XYZ file of C-alpha atoms in Angstrom:
531
model
C 39.498 7.294 86.350
C 36.176 8.600 84.849
C 34.159 8.015 88.151
C 33.261 11.745 88.015
C 33.699 14.650 85.598
C 33.927 18.401 86.167
C 31.855 20.695 84.477
C 33.330 22.239 81.306
C 34.965 25.618 81.788
C 34.017 28.953 80.346
C 35.054 30.639 77.033
C 34.259 27.969 74.514
C 31.080 28.766 72.523
C 28.190 26.857 73.745
C 27.296 25.274 70.398
C 30.739 24.467 69.162
C 31.978 20.706 68.644
C 35.407 19.942 70.169
C 37.184 17.476 67.546
C 40.680 17.471 69.079
C 42.559 17.999 72.348
C 46.436 18.531 72.823
C 48.564 19.110 75.747
C 52.088 20.777 76.036
C 53.227 21.457 79.428
C 50.526 23.555 81.131
C 48.940 24.509 77.934
C 45.801 22.704 76.870
C 44.493 23.238 73.245
C 41.087 22.377 71.950
C 40.470 22.143 68.133
C 36.922 22.897 67.465
C 34.676 23.570 64.514
C 35.213 27.298 65.024
C 38.937 27.419 65.491
C 41.671 26.797 68.361
C 41.217 27.577 71.882
C 43.814 27.665 74.721
C 43.461 26.921 78.426
C 46.185 27.174 80.941
C 44.261 26.055 83.883
C 43.262 22.442 83.090
C 40.117 23.658 81.088
C 38.607 25.913 83.788
C 38.611 28.952 81.264
C 39.496 29.156 77.602
C 40.731 31.783 75.218
C 40.553 31.973 71.226
C 44.099 31.084 69.869
C 43.238 31.305 66.167
C 45.075 34.305 64.779
C 45.931 33.497 61.345
C 43.541 30.655 60.843
C 40.762 31.305 58.436
C 37.659 32.651 60.146
C 35.438 29.958 61.633
C 37.596 27.189 60.307
C 36.963 23.608 61.319
C 40.075 22.247 63.068
C 39.949 18.393 62.992
C 43.249 17.454 64.542
C 45.932 18.845 66.600
C 49.542 17.507 67.102
C 52.936 18.696 68.539
C 56.595 18.241 67.631
C 58.484 19.824 70.315
C 56.853 23.187 70.779
C 55.588 23.347 67.464
C 51.748 23.042 67.233
C 50.082 21.866 64.065
C 46.398 22.004 63.236
C 44.588 20.250 60.479
C 41.722 22.129 58.478
C 39.784 21.877 55.333
C 42.367 24.055 53.782
C 45.348 22.026 54.946
C 47.705 22.208 57.619
C 48.631 25.300 59.748
C 51.673 25.831 62.346
C 52.035 27.935 65.439
C 55.293 28.341 67.108
C 53.934 30.671 69.866
C 51.251 28.500 71.607
C 48.349 29.489 69.135
C 49.322 33.230 69.069
C 49.832 33.244 65.557
C 49.349 30.617 62.826
C 50.945 30.091 59.141
C 49.828 27.646 56.395
C 52.140 24.827 55.859
C 50.699 23.245 52.676
C 53.378 22.760 49.988
C 52.703 19.417 48.386
C 49.384 18.780 49.908
C 47.344 18.815 46.575
C 44.953 21.279 48.203
C 43.372 18.221 50.026
C 41.237 18.716 53.019
C 43.273 17.319 56.040
C 41.308 15.287 58.604
C 44.118 13.506 60.597
C 47.577 14.339 62.132
C 50.262 12.047 63.747
C 53.753 12.495 64.830
C 56.781 10.067 65.423
C 59.774 12.096 66.495
C 60.589 14.702 63.806
C 58.078 12.984 61.310
C 54.613 14.620 60.735
C 52.013 12.623 58.905
C 48.662 14.154 57.608
C 45.755 12.110 56.566
C 43.499 13.735 53.897
C 39.962 13.373 52.771
C 40.539 11.485 49.238
C 44.059 12.352 48.698
C 45.943 9.840 50.846
C 48.557 10.073 53.618
C 51.252 12.720 53.331
C 54.607 12.957 55.351
C 56.917 15.880 56.356
C 60.332 15.981 57.815
C 60.760 19.605 58.105
C 57.748 20.756 60.177
C 55.396 21.080 57.368
C 57.582 23.147 55.268
C 57.024 20.606 52.393
C 55.287 17.387 51.922
C 55.563 14.223 49.997
C 52.603 11.869 49.077
C 52.567 8.369 50.477
C 52.186 5.571 48.048
C 51.671 6.335 44.459
C 51.433 9.971 44.719
C 47.964 10.392 42.884
C 45.050 11.574 44.859
C 42.875 8.444 45.883
C 39.769 8.035 43.600
C 40.226 11.275 41.758
C 39.284 11.505 38.110
C 41.930 11.255 35.724
C 41.018 13.785 32.907
C 44.044 13.178 30.641
C 47.368 11.182 30.195
C 50.438 11.535 27.840
C 53.819 10.111 27.377
C 56.882 12.058 26.431
C 60.558 12.144 26.663
C 62.222 13.589 29.921
C 63.734 17.022 29.241
C 66.231 16.681 31.968
C 67.159 13.138 31.843
C 66.882 10.027 29.703
C 63.860 7.712 29.105
C 60.171 8.649 28.836
C 57.791 10.012 31.478
C 54.276 9.587 32.076
C 52.053 12.492 32.711
C 48.430 12.958 33.878
C 46.301 15.686 34.989
C 43.211 15.341 37.364
C 40.011 16.947 37.650
C 38.060 17.460 40.902
C 36.801 20.173 43.401
C 40.159 19.842 45.352
C 42.670 18.052 43.300
C 43.049 19.757 40.066
C 46.899 19.081 39.329
C 49.342 17.721 36.847
C 51.501 14.849 37.841
C 54.754 13.288 36.500
C 55.732 9.549 36.884
C 59.522 8.528 36.177
C 59.089 4.996 36.929
C 56.213 3.685 34.750
C 53.408 4.661 37.011
C 54.799 3.094 40.114
C 54.872 6.606 41.730
C 53.797 10.238 40.872
C 54.921 13.549 41.753
C 52.794 16.651 41.569
C 54.491 19.165 39.027
C 51.637 21.651 38.791
C 49.488 22.407 41.639
C 46.049 23.553 40.803
C 43.313 25.370 43.187
C 39.583 25.526 43.558
C 39.704 28.574 41.150
C 41.582 26.888 38.402
C 41.402 23.677 36.551
C 43.149 21.946 33.700
C 41.631 20.910 30.347
C 44.469 19.600 28.080
C 47.935 18.021 28.234
C 50.595 17.158 25.571
C 54.523 16.804 25.465
C 56.550 17.422 22.187
C 59.504 15.574 21.017
C 61.817 17.636 23.134
C 60.214 17.019 26.449
C 58.424 20.317 26.654
C 55.092 19.976 28.540
C 52.165 22.062 27.535
C 48.853 22.405 29.602
C 45.722 24.183 28.973
C 44.412 25.877 32.054
C 40.915 27.317 32.689
C 39.543 29.459 35.408
C 36.164 29.086 37.139
C 35.637 32.858 36.916
C 36.263 32.576 32.997
C 39.412 34.330 33.358
C 41.933 32.924 30.603
C 42.029 30.517 29.229
C 45.713 29.999 29.446
C 48.437 27.631 28.037
C 51.416 27.142 30.388
C 54.767 25.385 29.602
C 57.578 23.649 31.234
C 60.800 22.668 29.678
C 62.285 21.107 32.726
C 60.009 18.207 33.650
C 57.764 20.500 35.452
C 60.156 22.235 37.919
C 59.231 25.605 36.557
C 56.322 26.807 34.277
C 55.743 29.926 32.193
C 52.735 31.204 30.184
C 52.574 30.725 26.552
C 51.124 33.523 24.141
C 48.279 35.719 24.737
C 45.136 36.263 22.989
C 42.906 33.198 23.523
C 39.097 34.310 24.089
C 37.868 33.874 27.541
C 35.149 31.092 26.602
C 37.594 29.238 24.274
C 38.764 26.416 26.658
C 41.703 24.602 25.271
C 40.667 20.846 24.446
C 43.836 19.544 22.810
C 47.447 20.388 21.288
C 49.066 19.289 18.172
C 52.798 20.103 17.111
C 54.184 20.551 13.553
C 57.779 21.694 13.365
C 57.779 24.850 15.471
C 54.326 25.429 15.087
C 51.875 24.865 18.153
C 48.388 24.434 17.590
C 45.550 24.429 20.243
C 42.325 23.125 19.685
C 39.581 25.041 21.611
C 35.798 25.460 22.145
C 36.193 28.479 20.034
C 38.185 27.050 17.278
C 41.821 26.556 16.361
C 44.743 28.743 17.246
C 48.330 28.837 16.028
C 51.433 29.983 18.022
C 54.506 30.088 15.928
C 58.022 29.916 17.215
C 58.733 33.335 18.984
C 55.335 34.757 18.714
C 53.678 36.328 21.725
C 50.153 35.950 20.523
C 47.991 33.191 19.541
C 46.472 33.512 16.057
C 42.948 32.129 15.278
C 43.012 30.068 12.060
C 39.487 29.000 11.406
C 38.698 29.975 7.900
C 36.351 27.150 6.520
C 35.993 25.518 9.881
C 32.166 25.766 10.086
C 32.238 23.853 13.457
C 34.420 25.752 15.965
C 33.777 23.280 18.797
C 37.036 21.463 18.501
C 37.487 18.327 20.595
C 40.543 16.771 19.020
C 43.688 17.648 16.992
C 46.351 15.603 15.165
C 48.977 16.115 12.599
C 49.887 13.643 9.792
C 52.559 12.473 9.262
C 53.524 12.365 12.783
C 56.501 14.335 14.053
C 58.290 17.445 12.460
C 57.234 18.522 9.220
C 53.600 17.245 9.238
C 51.635 18.964 6.701
C 48.234 17.584 7.255
C 46.353 19.074 10.241
C 43.083 17.240 11.366
C 40.403 18.847 13.679
C 37.687 16.497 15.232
C 34.594 18.828 16.240
C 31.560 18.457 18.274
C 28.901 17.788 15.679
C 30.721 18.846 12.459
C 32.716 15.663 11.946
C 36.536 15.911 10.817
C 38.291 19.005 9.132
C 41.592 19.075 7.111
C 43.993 21.875 6.710
C 47.025 21.525 4.458
C 48.232 24.882 5.095
C 48.741 25.242 8.853
C 45.096 26.249 9.409
C 44.873 29.073 6.853
C 41.982 27.052 5.034
C 39.782 24.204 6.459
C 37.753 21.525 4.427
C 35.324 18.936 5.778
C 36.545 15.396 5.231
C 33.581 13.487 6.259
C 32.540 10.941 3.605
C 31.607 7.697 5.258
C 31.354 9.365 8.771
C 27.730 9.842 10.230
C 26.156 13.067 9.805
C 26.844 15.716 12.498
C 29.355 13.430 13.982
C 30.999 14.043 17.431
C 34.707 13.152 16.880
C 36.391 13.032 20.442
C 39.640 11.341 19.316
C 41.914 11.450 16.543
C 45.080 9.403 16.061
C 47.596 8.659 13.218
C 49.809 5.683 12.519
C 51.689 5.634 9.091
C 49.036 6.304 6.326
C 46.053 5.247 8.778
C 44.035 7.926 10.387
C 41.483 6.786 13.118
C 38.576 8.795 14.475
C 36.741 7.916 17.699
C 33.024 9.108 17.602
C 29.991 9.268 19.789
C 27.564 6.236 19.069
C 29.411 5.423 15.843
C 32.490 3.544 16.924
C 36.063 3.950 15.444
C 36.423 5.000 11.769
C 39.607 4.678 9.744
C 40.817 6.522 6.686
C 43.811 5.686 4.411
C 43.667 8.875 2.331
C 43.871 11.821 4.658
C 40.138 11.824 5.388
C 38.986 11.777 1.846
C 36.976 8.628 2.582
C 36.226 6.829 5.746
C 35.798 2.810 6.289
C 32.689 1.871 8.237
C 33.305 0.934 11.995
C 34.132 -2.622 12.892
C 32.003 -4.834 15.199
C 32.446 -5.414 18.751
C 32.034 -1.895 20.260
C 28.765 -1.159 21.957
C 26.523 0.788 19.580
C 25.843 3.503 22.199
C 29.313 4.251 23.636
C 31.613 7.258 23.112
C 35.180 6.719 21.950
C 37.354 9.037 23.942
C 40.711 7.953 23.377
C 42.607 5.831 20.661
C 46.156 4.418 21.246
C 48.468 2.139 18.997
C 51.104 -0.261 19.658
C 52.434 -2.368 16.730
C 49.389 -4.260 15.419
C 47.399 -3.478 18.530
C 44.745 -0.599 18.376
C 43.121 0.171 21.741
C 39.767 2.320 22.152
C 38.908 3.814 25.579
C 35.219 4.366 25.894
C 32.463 5.614 28.145
C 28.606 4.935 28.280
C 26.723 1.702 28.570
C 29.270 -1.147 28.400
C 32.157 1.217 28.371
C 35.647 0.283 29.013
C 38.720 -0.622 27.055
C 38.532 -2.569 23.525
C 41.354 -3.968 21.513
C 41.489 -4.693 17.813
C 44.360 -6.493 15.885
C 42.883 -5.882 12.481
C 42.911 -2.098 12.218
C 39.474 -1.478 13.685
C 37.593 -4.115 11.622
C 36.578 -6.084 14.887
C 37.020 -5.263 18.485
C 37.092 -7.466 21.756
C 36.892 -6.264 25.278
C 40.213 -5.806 27.023
C 39.317 -4.762 30.441
C 38.045 -2.189 32.820
C 34.541 -3.010 31.604
C 31.717 -0.668 32.737
C 34.338 1.993 33.386
C 34.331 5.503 31.840
C 37.744 5.688 30.048
C 38.852 9.344 29.518
C 42.384 8.757 28.099
C 44.841 6.185 27.002
C 48.527 6.106 26.592
C 51.347 3.500 25.661
C 54.855 3.778 27.579
C 57.083 0.983 26.573
C 55.282 -2.278 27.244
C 52.425 -0.803 29.387
C 49.107 0.560 28.327
C 47.786 3.354 30.877
C 44.046 4.165 31.115
C 42.686 7.209 32.842
C 39.328 6.671 34.611
C 37.362 8.637 37.256
C 38.938 6.320 39.893
C 42.550 6.945 38.831
C 45.128 5.413 36.496
C 45.254 1.710 35.655
C 48.031 -0.086 33.878
C 48.000 -3.304 31.606
C 51.074 -4.947 30.145
C 51.362 -5.554 26.567
C 52.628 -8.688 25.090
C 55.541 -7.608 22.609
C 58.382 -9.313 20.838
C 60.351 -8.875 23.960
C 58.693 -11.657 25.634
C 60.951 -14.584 25.491
C 59.854 -17.792 23.627
C 59.287 -20.890 25.795
C 62.228 -22.310 23.811
C 64.605 -19.998 24.882
C 67.096 -20.527 27.647
C 67.105 -17.919 30.555
C 70.264 -16.734 32.256
C 68.676 -15.656 35.593
C 65.431 -16.119 37.599
C 62.429 -14.182 36.370
C 58.824 -13.811 37.081
C 56.931 -11.892 34.576
C 53.753 -9.778 34.998
C 50.644 -11.836 34.278
C 48.975 -11.384 30.838
C 46.095 -9.982 30.656
C 46.201 -7.866 33.649
C 43.482 -6.997 34.848
C 42.053 -10.199 33.612
C 38.502 -12.003 33.537
C 38.424 -14.821 34.387
C 41.831 -16.337 33.224
C 45.573 -15.053 32.793
C 48.911 -16.368 32.036
C 51.705 -16.326 34.232
C 55.439 -16.703 33.004
C 58.624 -17.311 34.576
C 62.218 -18.340 33.898
C 64.529 -20.937 35.511
C 68.227 -20.869 34.758
C 68.674 -24.416 36.242
C 66.418 -27.316 37.498
C 64.619 -26.407 40.598
C 61.637 -27.489 42.918
C 59.272 -24.766 42.056
C 56.279 -23.531 44.125
C 53.951 -20.932 42.544
C 50.760 -19.946 44.499
C 48.089 -17.263 44.460
C 47.005 -15.387 47.602
C 44.293 -12.859 48.378
C 44.961 -9.455 49.973
C 44.922 -10.878 53.535
C 47.488 -13.396 52.808
C 45.165 -16.533 52.424
C 46.187 -18.985 49.738
C 43.592 -19.391 47.045
C 45.357 -21.517 44.521
C 48.430 -23.554 43.996
C 49.468 -23.354 40.323
C 52.902 -25.303 40.373
C 54.307 -27.679 43.171
C 57.047 -29.682 41.488
C 60.487 -29.827 40.131
C 61.111 -28.398 36.874
C 63.773 -28.280 34.237
C 65.676 -25.136 33.271
C 63.899 -22.778 30.862
C 60.886 -20.481 30.375
C 57.651 -21.958 31.712
C 53.992 -20.545 31.670
C 50.843 -21.580 33.552
C 47.266 -20.288 33.391
C 45.121 -19.074 36.422
C 41.609 -19.270 36.450
C 39.835 -17.111 38.851
C 36.187 -18.091 37.884
C 35.404 -18.867 41.496
C 36.887 -15.768 43.134
C 35.425 -12.377 43.733
C 36.691 -9.155 41.926
C 39.911 -7.554 43.398
C 43.646 -7.621 43.842
C 45.382 -10.827 44.383
C 49.226 -11.733 44.712
C 51.240 -14.581 42.959
C 54.321 -15.788 44.592
C 57.021 -17.944 43.273
C 59.744 -19.784 45.063
C 62.592 -21.698 43.467
C 65.626 -22.398 45.757
C 66.485 -19.151 47.181
C 64.683 -17.058 44.465
C 61.520 -15.691 45.927
C 59.239 -12.988 44.236
C 55.722 -11.580 44.419
C 53.817 -9.804 41.971
C 50.145 -8.426 41.817
C 47.288 -9.557 39.597
C 43.764 -7.909 39.297
C 40.636 -10.043 38.689
C 38.024 -7.539 37.138
C 34.689 -8.847 36.254
């Protein structure tokens, strides 16, 4: 019981660190920072058992399921079925994440990663599923998009990430509640653009750190299979965005605009008159099939317009700052919006012939990276000092903060009644008020607890709920550890829709929960206080 210890046996390198020990029968395994070692005599002597593992790999954890031995490394999980004689990688679904912990429970194998959460396998590592939402934890979201499912009904949410380990493309079928990785990146490759057309085909711009490519890949089955799309993009022309016009696909790159017509095998440069070929954004007006006006936002040259599928371009910058950097272009009806660096959001109602001055309320030195529209709500995702999400209800004449303040917003997308924002720390969701929200005068046919609005909030938010009959109602707010922080309702209430305001002025930023109980009806939802 530890009163005395024997000296370590021979065979282990003198300067190695032993991170893990595992026993199976008379076999004792040591996971070290230079591989796996085996002893069959209780540690008196050790032999190398690392064939198939990367040379000098750091093994952080060991675990057994039956006679199957698993080792975690910075390059994923490895399996040996012959006591360390040979190892094979079992990494499908692990997002290229470094694995630092292993645990088993019967046939279930769990892997804890550095930065990407917990993964679960039920088939000895042949495949893995991500726990929780499925997005790597605290990874940078570079872009998001919403589009129809190509294999089912409804709309899907897509995102691509950037980081040294977790470059990947993800899909959510449930409004952002969970994500599935549909295109696995690597340390050699990274993704630069994402778009979904009206038929549900997904297009992704792909670059390589060795300057191979760039490439465009496409999936027509919601990410199950991918194929390359066209050849001929120059090696230094990273894809920054896509636009669709009928059967024409346009790619904006750091080397100009390229066109791929239906059935063609090569991309064609369409840059005549485009005096600034550093293209940062593309859009087509009117939206959808048959759009005839193609706009390109550039890195210092403002906005350019082509009315002949890119054959000829002309600058349309009257009213824009000189040498404008335009990172976002969005069309809604006859309105064209341009998000700039340091200049705010500009609006044109005549296809860029003239631009209105930016409205008030946006920080003067912020960069507008994304613009999204829903009804009369116009949202701008910004970065820089005072960055965050801003909202305008008057076509950009004035702006108010709408949450995620002091964050760098890389992308915005709207799916149904939800606004999604991509940030360096993941994806955030905010519910939008629409006409679908019932009036307080309406009569509910069943119990309901609605998502608070706004969410995230600072410092007040509104909670709505519906009662089909007269009930004693209890509505309380709790913190993450289950402590009650506020009682909002504790009384009998008549049937109908009710609302109550919650003021979090005295609380710290963070995640809270609100819980309603009315008769046998009990429901809990999450709210986020973000200062």
